[in-house]
């Protein structure tokens, strides 16, 4: 459901522990920050160490900067040096600049930015979208090479709302209660798979406020739909 382009080159930028950091905007959306934390955890899996995350930081000549760019956050963000164009809702792009010192994880909007982060996790770090549910074990390394003109671009999906309905949860519900990861990792997995909507059996609870589950889903940046009469409160 996506169109994509990807370019490669012989020259590489090499990530090693201590030579890179993640930079976000100071007012970044909380759902994007959840994905940034997952990115840091994926680095821990693959390189054995989590990088520093610097809100509102700037590029440093001595470090490789992984720039999280949410284009909808601020009109001034388009004036950032080295940005490439992307078009359409949820479109996203992962690319390096010519100097090899900056890697952009660039989204057109909030979910596009989340998808850029998780595309980097899968395409560059090699962490599969369903890692938590498939007994996946990382291959730990001391370096990750990235082509200096790497460019991975996905345009808007053809299907606007791509949903999962976790129905008939007789076994799923008690399993989720075991741990926080069990309760939440499937929401992260949905975003790694580029889904954007979840159908909840109960999105509203008395006295007619968002249920705890609905608030949790919303905090991940997912769209909520429902069924039966729930949508009417």
Tab-separated table of C-alpha atoms in Angstrom:
chain	number	residue	atom	x	y	z
A	1	UNK	CA	0.000	0.000	0.000
A	2	UNK	CA	3.041	2.261	-0.104
A	3	UNK	CA	5.333	3.617	-2.795
A	4	UNK	CA	8.986	3.777	-1.809
A	5	UNK	CA	12.431	4.621	-3.144
A	6	UNK	CA	15.801	3.705	-1.729
A	7	UNK	CA	19.305	4.641	-2.904
A	8	UNK	CA	22.651	3.251	-1.792
A	9	UNK	CA	26.304	4.216	-2.173
A	10	UNK	CA	29.785	2.861	-1.467
A	11	UNK	CA	30.722	5.530	1.130
A	12	UNK	CA	29.248	4.852	4.544
A	13	UNK	CA	28.456	6.530	7.837
A	14	UNK	CA	29.225	4.175	10.697
A	15	UNK	CA	27.356	4.309	13.991
A	16	UNK	CA	29.310	3.182	17.043
A	17	UNK	CA	28.628	3.586	20.737
A	18	UNK	CA	29.525	7.107	21.776
A	19	UNK	CA	29.702	8.669	18.282
A	20	UNK	CA	26.019	9.514	17.730
A	21	UNK	CA	22.990	10.924	19.514
A	22	UNK	CA	19.259	11.354	18.907
A	23	UNK	CA	17.915	14.906	18.619
A	24	UNK	CA	14.224	15.786	18.905
A	25	UNK	CA	12.249	19.019	18.963
A	26	UNK	CA	11.593	20.463	22.419
A	27	UNK	CA	7.811	20.370	21.899
A	28	UNK	CA	7.643	16.996	20.161
A	29	UNK	CA	4.376	15.044	20.346
A	30	UNK	CA	4.323	12.555	23.282
A	31	UNK	CA	3.455	9.690	20.908
A	32	UNK	CA	6.579	10.440	18.863
A	33	UNK	CA	8.629	10.466	22.064
A	34	UNK	CA	7.299	6.984	22.830
A	35	UNK	CA	8.711	5.843	19.493
A	36	UNK	CA	12.004	7.655	20.213
A	37	UNK	CA	12.295	5.703	23.468
A	38	UNK	CA	11.636	2.486	21.539
A	39	UNK	CA	14.378	3.512	19.077
A	40	UNK	CA	16.831	3.999	21.945
A	41	UNK	CA	15.847	0.571	23.297
A	42	UNK	CA	16.433	-0.976	19.843
A	43	UNK	CA	19.927	0.517	19.798
A	44	UNK	CA	20.446	-1.124	23.192
A	45	UNK	CA	19.439	-4.475	21.702
A	46	UNK	CA	21.748	-4.217	18.676
A	47	UNK	CA	24.736	-2.132	19.865
A	48	UNK	CA	24.488	-2.929	23.554
A	49	UNK	CA	24.092	0.703	24.586
A	50	UNK	CA	21.341	3.340	24.412
A	51	UNK	CA	22.229	6.713	22.863
A	52	UNK	CA	21.626	10.071	24.490
A	53	UNK	CA	18.318	11.730	23.536
A	54	UNK	CA	18.568	15.537	23.416
A	55	UNK	CA	15.323	17.545	23.063
A	56	UNK	CA	15.985	20.803	21.222
A	57	UNK	CA	19.602	19.935	20.530
A	58	UNK	CA	21.632	21.081	17.535
A	59	UNK	CA	24.060	19.279	15.270
A	60	UNK	CA	27.570	18.765	16.643
A	61	UNK	CA	30.550	18.475	14.297
A	62	UNK	CA	32.075	15.792	16.497
A	63	UNK	CA	28.979	13.572	16.621
A	64	UNK	CA	26.597	11.899	14.201
A	65	UNK	CA	23.119	13.370	14.728
A	66	UNK	CA	19.969	11.312	14.268
A	67	UNK	CA	17.432	14.080	13.724
A	68	UNK	CA	13.766	13.374	14.452
A	69	UNK	CA	11.836	15.707	12.158
A	70	UNK	CA	8.072	16.092	12.562
A	71	UNK	CA	7.211	18.485	9.743
A	72	UNK	CA	3.803	19.363	11.195
A	73	UNK	CA	5.282	20.524	14.468
A	74	UNK	CA	6.554	23.939	13.428
A	75	UNK	CA	6.467	25.927	10.171
A	76	UNK	CA	10.120	26.839	10.742
A	77	UNK	CA	11.212	23.210	10.657
A	78	UNK	CA	11.179	23.248	6.861
A	79	UNK	CA	14.110	25.647	6.956
A	80	UNK	CA	16.347	23.072	8.622
A	81	UNK	CA	19.519	22.439	6.658
A	82	UNK	CA	19.521	19.325	4.494
A	83	UNK	CA	15.819	18.482	4.603
A	84	UNK	CA	14.307	16.737	1.586
A	85	UNK	CA	10.704	17.138	0.533
A	86	UNK	CA	7.968	14.674	1.436
A	87	UNK	CA	4.311	14.903	0.487
A	88	UNK	CA	1.052	13.513	1.830
A	89	UNK	CA	-0.356	12.312	5.129
A	90	UNK	CA	1.752	9.743	6.999
A	91	UNK	CA	4.503	9.942	4.386
A	92	UNK	CA	7.989	9.478	5.783
A	93	UNK	CA	11.602	9.423	4.761
A	94	UNK	CA	14.863	8.150	6.250
A	95	UNK	CA	17.992	9.613	4.688
A	96	UNK	CA	21.505	10.880	5.293
A	97	UNK	CA	22.996	14.195	4.280
A	98	UNK	CA	26.069	14.471	2.065
A	99	UNK	CA	28.442	15.061	4.960
A	100	UNK	CA	27.523	11.727	6.534
A	101	UNK	CA	27.082	13.491	9.879
A	102	UNK	CA	23.283	13.743	9.964
A	103	UNK	CA	20.618	11.066	9.581
A	104	UNK	CA	17.068	12.356	9.183
A	105	UNK	CA	14.045	10.415	10.415
A	106	UNK	CA	11.525	12.696	8.766
A	107	UNK	CA	7.717	12.520	8.834
A	108	UNK	CA	5.086	14.725	7.231
A	109	UNK	CA	2.972	14.553	10.392
A	110	UNK	CA	2.944	12.905	13.805
A	111	UNK	CA	2.323	9.346	12.571
A	112	UNK	CA	4.617	9.823	9.597
A	113	UNK	CA	7.392	10.680	12.057
A	114	UNK	CA	6.629	7.580	14.124
A	115	UNK	CA	6.731	5.478	10.948
A	116	UNK	CA	10.093	7.021	9.981
A	117	UNK	CA	11.498	5.986	13.354
A	118	UNK	CA	10.241	2.427	13.058
A	119	UNK	CA	11.376	2.173	9.430
A	120	UNK	CA	14.883	3.021	10.654
A	121	UNK	CA	14.562	0.374	13.373
A	122	UNK	CA	13.651	-2.300	10.828
A	123	UNK	CA	15.682	-1.284	7.782
A	124	UNK	CA	18.903	-0.128	9.500
A	125	UNK	CA	18.957	-1.786	12.925
A	126	UNK	CA	17.321	-4.993	11.697
A	127	UNK	CA	14.665	-5.126	14.433
A	128	UNK	CA	11.536	-6.818	13.022
A	129	UNK	CA	8.162	-5.223	13.601
A	130	UNK	CA	6.857	-8.238	15.545
A	131	UNK	CA	10.045	-8.869	17.547
A	132	UNK	CA	8.243	-9.099	20.905
A	133	UNK	CA	5.924	-11.852	19.681
A	134	UNK	CA	8.310	-14.005	17.600
A	135	UNK	CA	11.128	-15.062	19.968
A	136	UNK	CA	13.474	-12.821	17.972
A	137	UNK	CA	16.995	-12.426	19.333
A	138	UNK	CA	19.271	-9.591	18.153
A	139	UNK	CA	22.689	-10.091	16.632
A	140	UNK	CA	24.782	-7.748	18.752
A	141	UNK	CA	27.420	-5.774	16.853
A	142	UNK	CA	29.874	-2.963	17.578
A	143	UNK	CA	29.050	-0.875	14.490
A	144	UNK	CA	26.246	-0.166	12.021
A	145	UNK	CA	27.222	1.131	8.549
A	146	UNK	CA	24.764	3.329	6.638
A	147	UNK	CA	25.371	4.403	3.007
A	148	UNK	CA	26.153	8.128	2.822
A	149	UNK	CA	23.342	8.759	0.343
A	150	UNK	CA	20.850	6.366	1.881
A	151	UNK	CA	17.312	7.457	1.033
A	152	UNK	CA	14.269	5.426	2.034
A	153	UNK	CA	11.015	7.171	1.125
A	154	UNK	CA	7.435	6.015	1.586
A	155	UNK	CA	4.565	8.062	0.242
A	156	UNK	CA	1.038	8.204	1.670
A	157	UNK	CA	-0.710	4.830	1.961
A	158	UNK	CA	-3.536	4.064	-0.454
A	159	UNK	CA	-5.776	2.965	2.439
A	160	UNK	CA	-6.408	5.802	4.890
A	161	UNK	CA	-7.481	3.785	7.959
A	162	UNK	CA	-5.616	0.512	8.468
A	163	UNK	CA	-7.147	-1.119	11.510
A	164	UNK	CA	-6.814	-4.096	13.798
A	165	UNK	CA	-9.730	-5.382	15.866
A	166	UNK	CA	-8.469	-7.576	18.749
A	167	UNK	CA	-11.769	-9.434	19.140
A	168	UNK	CA	-12.627	-12.494	21.276
A	169	UNK	CA	-9.874	-11.834	23.803
A	170	UNK	CA	-10.500	-14.731	26.232
A	171	UNK	CA	-6.795	-15.631	26.144
A	172	UNK	CA	-5.399	-12.219	25.242
A	173	UNK	CA	-6.907	-10.346	28.208
A	174	UNK	CA	-5.331	-12.452	30.989
A	175	UNK	CA	-2.013	-12.502	29.126
A	176	UNK	CA	-2.012	-8.689	28.969
A	177	UNK	CA	-2.430	-8.492	32.741
A	178	UNK	CA	0.876	-10.257	33.346
A	179	UNK	CA	3.062	-7.237	32.597
A	180	UNK	CA	3.092	-3.719	31.209
A	181	UNK	CA	4.932	-4.937	28.110
A	182	UNK	CA	2.269	-7.561	27.472
A	183	UNK	CA	-0.387	-4.885	27.814
A	184	UNK	CA	1.255	-2.340	25.505
A	185	UNK	CA	3.729	-3.931	23.080
A	186	UNK	CA	1.003	-4.831	20.614
A	187	UNK	CA	0.228	-1.107	20.233
A	188	UNK	CA	3.886	-0.448	19.402
A	189	UNK	CA	3.800	-3.416	17.020
A	190	UNK	CA	0.832	-1.919	15.166
A	191	UNK	CA	2.812	1.267	14.509
A	192	UNK	CA	5.887	-0.721	13.474
A	193	UNK	CA	3.610	-2.465	10.945
A	194	UNK	CA	2.355	0.962	9.757
A	195	UNK	CA	-1.186	0.403	10.998
A	196	UNK	CA	-2.951	3.473	12.358
A	197	UNK	CA	-6.361	2.444	13.788
A	198	UNK	CA	-7.541	0.120	16.534
A	199	UNK	CA	-11.123	-0.957	17.163
A	200	UNK	CA	-11.976	-0.984	20.852
A	201	UNK	CA	-14.891	-2.754	22.451
A	202	UNK	CA	-15.112	-0.099	25.148
A	203	UNK	CA	-13.764	3.342	24.398
A	204	UNK	CA	-16.067	5.160	26.853
A	205	UNK	CA	-16.754	4.386	30.503
A	206	UNK	CA	-19.072	5.837	33.110
A	207	UNK	CA	-19.526	8.778	33.679
A	208	UNK	CA	-19.102	9.066	29.898
A	209	UNK	CA	-15.383	9.750	29.701
A	210	UNK	CA	-12.630	8.117	27.691
A	211	UNK	CA	-11.791	4.722	29.140
A	212	UNK	CA	-8.288	4.007	30.450
A	213	UNK	CA	-7.646	1.770	27.447
A	214	UNK	CA	-8.759	4.483	25.027
A	215	UNK	CA	-6.446	6.986	26.708
A	216	UNK	CA	-3.558	4.513	26.467
A	217	UNK	CA	-4.215	3.872	22.770
A	218	UNK	CA	-4.408	7.614	22.111
A	219	UNK	CA	-1.079	8.174	23.874
A	220	UNK	CA	0.552	5.938	21.257
A	221	UNK	CA	-0.831	8.105	18.443
A	222	UNK	CA	-3.319	5.544	17.155
A	223	UNK	CA	-6.811	6.373	15.887
A	224	UNK	CA	-9.721	4.793	17.783
A	225	UNK	CA	-12.826	3.359	16.195
A	226	UNK	CA	-15.517	1.259	17.843
A	227	UNK	CA	-18.539	-0.927	17.220
A	228	UNK	CA	-22.061	-1.683	18.409
A	229	UNK	CA	-23.462	1.346	20.274
A	230	UNK	CA	-20.187	2.385	21.939
A	231	UNK	CA	-19.554	5.135	19.415
A	232	UNK	CA	-22.765	6.787	20.635
A	233	UNK	CA	-21.459	6.825	24.240
